[in-house]
Short mmCIF file of C-alpha atoms in Angstrom, two decimals:
data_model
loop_
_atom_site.label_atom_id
_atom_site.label_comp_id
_atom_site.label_asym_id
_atom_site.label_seq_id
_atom_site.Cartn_x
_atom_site.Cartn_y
_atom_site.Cartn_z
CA UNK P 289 29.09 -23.39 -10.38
CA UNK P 290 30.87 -23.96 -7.27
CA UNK P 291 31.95 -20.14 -6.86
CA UNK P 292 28.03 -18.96 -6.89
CA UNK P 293 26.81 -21.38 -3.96
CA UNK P 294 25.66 -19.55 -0.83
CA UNK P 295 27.86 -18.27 1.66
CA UNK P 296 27.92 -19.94 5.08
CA UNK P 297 26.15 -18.13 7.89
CA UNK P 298 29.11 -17.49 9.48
CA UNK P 299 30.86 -15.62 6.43
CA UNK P 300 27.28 -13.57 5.67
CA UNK P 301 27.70 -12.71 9.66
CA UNK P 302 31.28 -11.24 9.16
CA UNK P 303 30.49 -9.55 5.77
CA UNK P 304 27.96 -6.98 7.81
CA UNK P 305 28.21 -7.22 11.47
CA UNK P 306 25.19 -6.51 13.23
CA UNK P 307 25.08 -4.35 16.51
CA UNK P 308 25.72 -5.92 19.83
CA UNK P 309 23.48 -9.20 20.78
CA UNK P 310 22.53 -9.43 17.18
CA UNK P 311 23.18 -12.61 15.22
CA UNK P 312 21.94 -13.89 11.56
CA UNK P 313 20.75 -17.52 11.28
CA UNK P 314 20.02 -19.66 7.82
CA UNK P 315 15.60 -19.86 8.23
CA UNK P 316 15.31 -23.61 9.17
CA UNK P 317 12.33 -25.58 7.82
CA UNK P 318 10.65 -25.81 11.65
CA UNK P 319 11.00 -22.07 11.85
CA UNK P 320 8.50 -21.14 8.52
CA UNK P 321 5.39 -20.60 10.32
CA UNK P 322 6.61 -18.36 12.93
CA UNK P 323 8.12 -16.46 10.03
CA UNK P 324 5.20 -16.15 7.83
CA UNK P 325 3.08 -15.11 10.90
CA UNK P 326 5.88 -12.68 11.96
CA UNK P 327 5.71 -11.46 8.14
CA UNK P 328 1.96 -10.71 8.40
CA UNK P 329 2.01 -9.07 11.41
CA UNK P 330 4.93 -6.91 10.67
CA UNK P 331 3.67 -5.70 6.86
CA UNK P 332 0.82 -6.69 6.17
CA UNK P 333 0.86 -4.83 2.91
CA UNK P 334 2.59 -7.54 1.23
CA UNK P 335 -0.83 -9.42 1.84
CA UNK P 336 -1.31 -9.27 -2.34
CA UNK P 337 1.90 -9.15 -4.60
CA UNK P 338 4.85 -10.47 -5.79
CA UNK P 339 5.88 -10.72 -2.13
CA UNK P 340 2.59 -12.51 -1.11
CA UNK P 341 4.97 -15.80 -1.80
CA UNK P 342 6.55 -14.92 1.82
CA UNK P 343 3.09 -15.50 3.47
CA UNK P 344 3.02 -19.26 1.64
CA UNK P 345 4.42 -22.40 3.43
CA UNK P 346 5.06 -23.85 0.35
CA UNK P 347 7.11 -20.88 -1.54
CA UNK P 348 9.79 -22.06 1.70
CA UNK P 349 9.41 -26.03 1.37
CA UNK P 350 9.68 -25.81 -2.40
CA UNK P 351 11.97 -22.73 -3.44
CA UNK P 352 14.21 -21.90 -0.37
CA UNK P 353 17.27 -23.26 0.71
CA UNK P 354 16.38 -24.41 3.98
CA UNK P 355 19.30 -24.67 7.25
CA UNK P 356 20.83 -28.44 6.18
CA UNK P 357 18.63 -28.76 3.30
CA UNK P 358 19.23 -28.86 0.00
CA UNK P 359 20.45 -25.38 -1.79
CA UNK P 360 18.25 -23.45 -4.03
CA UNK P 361 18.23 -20.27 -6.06
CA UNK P 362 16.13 -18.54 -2.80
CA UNK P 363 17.62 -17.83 0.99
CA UNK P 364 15.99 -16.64 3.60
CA UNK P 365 18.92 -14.95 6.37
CA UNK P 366 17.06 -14.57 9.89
CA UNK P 367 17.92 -11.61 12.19
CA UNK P 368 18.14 -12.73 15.68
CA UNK P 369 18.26 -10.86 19.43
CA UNK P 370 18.43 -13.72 21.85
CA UNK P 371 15.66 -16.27 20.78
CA UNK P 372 13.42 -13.42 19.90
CA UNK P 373 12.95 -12.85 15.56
CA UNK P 374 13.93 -9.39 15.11
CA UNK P 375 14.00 -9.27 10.94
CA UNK P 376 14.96 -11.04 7.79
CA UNK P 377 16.49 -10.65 4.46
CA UNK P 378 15.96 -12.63 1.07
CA UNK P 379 17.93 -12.80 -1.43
CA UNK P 380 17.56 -14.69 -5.11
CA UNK P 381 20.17 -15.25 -7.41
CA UNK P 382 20.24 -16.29 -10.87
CA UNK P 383 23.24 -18.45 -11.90
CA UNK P 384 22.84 -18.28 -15.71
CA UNK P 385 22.86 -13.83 -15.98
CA UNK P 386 25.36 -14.10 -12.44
CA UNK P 387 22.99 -11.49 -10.51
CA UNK P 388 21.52 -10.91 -6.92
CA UNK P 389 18.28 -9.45 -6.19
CA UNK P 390 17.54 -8.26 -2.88
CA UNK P 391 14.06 -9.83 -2.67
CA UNK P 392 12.41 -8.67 0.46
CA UNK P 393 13.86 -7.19 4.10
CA UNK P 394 11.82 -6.73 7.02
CA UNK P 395 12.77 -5.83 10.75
CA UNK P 396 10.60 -5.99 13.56
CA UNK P 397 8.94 -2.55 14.45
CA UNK P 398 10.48 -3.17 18.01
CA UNK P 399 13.68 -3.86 16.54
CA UNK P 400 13.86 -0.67 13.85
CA UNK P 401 16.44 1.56 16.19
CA UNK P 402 19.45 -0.97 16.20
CA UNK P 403 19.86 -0.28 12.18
CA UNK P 404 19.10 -3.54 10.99
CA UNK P 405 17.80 -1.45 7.94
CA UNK P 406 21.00 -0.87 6.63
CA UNK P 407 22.38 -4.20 7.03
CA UNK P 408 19.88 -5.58 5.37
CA UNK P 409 21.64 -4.04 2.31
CA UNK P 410 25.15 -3.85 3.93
CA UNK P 411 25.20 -8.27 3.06
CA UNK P 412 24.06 -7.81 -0.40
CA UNK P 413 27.02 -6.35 -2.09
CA UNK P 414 29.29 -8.64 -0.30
CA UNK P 415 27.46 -11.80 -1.34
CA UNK P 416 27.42 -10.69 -4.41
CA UNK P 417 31.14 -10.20 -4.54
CA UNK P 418 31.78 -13.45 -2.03
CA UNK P 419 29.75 -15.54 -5.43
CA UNK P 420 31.19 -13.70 -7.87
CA UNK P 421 28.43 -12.06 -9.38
CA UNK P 422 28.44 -9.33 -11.65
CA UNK P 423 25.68 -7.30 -10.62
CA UNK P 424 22.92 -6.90 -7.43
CA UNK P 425 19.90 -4.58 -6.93
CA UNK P 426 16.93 -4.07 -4.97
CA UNK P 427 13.61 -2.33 -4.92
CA UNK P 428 12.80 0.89 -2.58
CA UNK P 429 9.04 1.50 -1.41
CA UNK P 430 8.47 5.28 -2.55
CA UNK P 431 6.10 5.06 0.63
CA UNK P 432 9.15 6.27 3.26
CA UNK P 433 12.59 7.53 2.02
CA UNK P 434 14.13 5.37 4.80
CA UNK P 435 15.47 2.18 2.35
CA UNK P 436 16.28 5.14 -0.78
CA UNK P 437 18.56 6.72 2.14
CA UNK P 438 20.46 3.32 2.57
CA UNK P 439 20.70 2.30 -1.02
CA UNK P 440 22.27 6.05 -1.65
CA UNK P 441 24.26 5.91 1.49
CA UNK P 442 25.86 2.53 0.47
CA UNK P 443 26.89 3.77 -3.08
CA UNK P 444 23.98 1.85 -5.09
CA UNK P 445 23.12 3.67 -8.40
CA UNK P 446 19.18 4.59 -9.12
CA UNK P 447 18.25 3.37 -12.22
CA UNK P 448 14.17 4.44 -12.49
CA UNK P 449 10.91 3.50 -11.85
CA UNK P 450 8.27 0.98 -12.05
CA UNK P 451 5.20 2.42 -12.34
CA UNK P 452 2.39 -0.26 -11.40
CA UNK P 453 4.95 -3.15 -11.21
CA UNK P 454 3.96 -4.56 -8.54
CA UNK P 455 0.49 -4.51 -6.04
CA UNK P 456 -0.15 -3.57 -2.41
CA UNK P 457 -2.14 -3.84 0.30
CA UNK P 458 -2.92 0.37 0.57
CA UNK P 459 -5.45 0.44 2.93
CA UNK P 460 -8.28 -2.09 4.56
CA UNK P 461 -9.69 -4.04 1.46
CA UNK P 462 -7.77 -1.37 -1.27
CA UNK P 463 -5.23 -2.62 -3.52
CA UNK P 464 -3.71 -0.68 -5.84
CA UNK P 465 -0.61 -0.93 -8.20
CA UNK P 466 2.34 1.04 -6.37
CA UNK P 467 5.43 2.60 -7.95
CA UNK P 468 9.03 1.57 -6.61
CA UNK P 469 12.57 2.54 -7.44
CA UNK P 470 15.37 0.24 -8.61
CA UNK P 471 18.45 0.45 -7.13
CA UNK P 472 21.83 -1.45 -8.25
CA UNK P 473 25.34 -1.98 -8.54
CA UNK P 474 27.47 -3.49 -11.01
CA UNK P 475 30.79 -5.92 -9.42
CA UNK P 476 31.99 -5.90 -12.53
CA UNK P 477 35.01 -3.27 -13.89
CA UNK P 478 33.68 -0.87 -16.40
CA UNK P 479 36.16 -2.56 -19.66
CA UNK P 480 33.56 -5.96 -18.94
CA UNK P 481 30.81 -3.60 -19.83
CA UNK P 482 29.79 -3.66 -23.61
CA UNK P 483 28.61 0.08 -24.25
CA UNK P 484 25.49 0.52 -26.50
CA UNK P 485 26.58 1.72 -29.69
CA UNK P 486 24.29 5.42 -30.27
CA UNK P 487 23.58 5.04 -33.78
CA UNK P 488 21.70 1.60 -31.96
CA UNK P 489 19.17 3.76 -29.90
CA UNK P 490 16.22 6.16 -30.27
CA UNK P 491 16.74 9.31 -29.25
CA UNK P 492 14.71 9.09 -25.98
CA UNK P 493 16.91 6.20 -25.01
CA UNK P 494 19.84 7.91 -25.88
CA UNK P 495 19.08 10.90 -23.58
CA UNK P 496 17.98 8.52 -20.69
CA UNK P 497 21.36 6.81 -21.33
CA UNK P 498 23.35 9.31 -21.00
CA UNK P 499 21.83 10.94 -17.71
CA UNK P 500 21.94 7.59 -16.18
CA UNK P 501 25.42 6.86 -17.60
CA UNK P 502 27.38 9.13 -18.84
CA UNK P 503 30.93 9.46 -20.27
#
């Protein structure tokens, strides 16, 4: 599986450069609690969830690929100004179905007008590509249309909703189950694609089908 091993920082930097005095950097192992407290402090909705892992010293020592360390399935791509932490990305990929998911971006509140935001998605598609996988996506918070803007902006399809998927942190002491939109792409050209045959499908998925893809 040599061909779906992470890219090197340096390649990741020139796939989606960043403005000026902004550099990515592979998390290192002596960096993880200054990231999880960064990660509270910055959205500390992700308090309950399937991002709660983030907030976890062991999610990093035992799932991430770590700067020098041995490479996992998780990686965790630093934003930098300086020596100051201005974001980060994380990315998962699964080797056996060849696919990226763009786990969890966060900048910095004081770092939100250099357009980190769109970078954060900017990498994906490359890695992607870079691995040769056939297919990437992401989640967008229905909170603020900022991350729907950049998935649309950068060409990713919608493909629906998950109502109650996952859980967040909604107010002091309120959780509640939150609904988020999936955006993807496929790296693949469309004759690698096997089409469902209709006679195969119910009608509702048939007319969902054909919205989402037709021809």
């Amino acid at each position: 599986m040599t061909s779906m091993r992470w890219p090197a920082i340096g390649a990741i930097a020139a796939m989606a450069p960043l403005a000026p005095g902004y550099r990515f950097e592979l998390l290192q192992r002596s960096e993880v609690a200054a990231l999880i407290g960064a990660i509270a402090q910055w959205y500390p909705d992700i308090s309950v969830g399937s991002a709660s892992c983030f907030l976890r010293e062991d999610f990093y020592t035992e799932k991430v690929f770590l700067a020098g360390e041995t490479e996992r399935d998780f990686i965790v791509i630093l934003f930098k100004r300086d020596d100051a932490l201005a974001g980060m990305l994380s990315i998962e990929r699964d080797c056996e179905a060849m696919t990226l998911y763009g786990r969890l971006g966060i900048i910095a509140p004081v770092h939100r007008g250099a357009h980190l935001s769109l970078n954060i998605l900017q990498v994906l598609e490359p890695i992607g590509q870079a691995m040769e996988m056939g297919f990437v996506y992401g989640m967008a918070t229905l909170k603020v249309p900022h991350i729907q803007v950049a998935f649309e902006r950068l060409g990713y399809r919608l493909l629906g909703f998950t109502p109650g998927f996952d859980r967040e942190l909604v107010a002091p002491g309120i959780v509640k189950r939150v609904y988020e939109a999936i955006y993807a792409k496929v790296l693949v050209p469309e004759e690698d694609l096997l089409r469902p045959a209709p006679e195969n499908l119910t009608p509702k998925t048939r007319a969902l089908f054909e919205l989402l893809f037709p021809g």
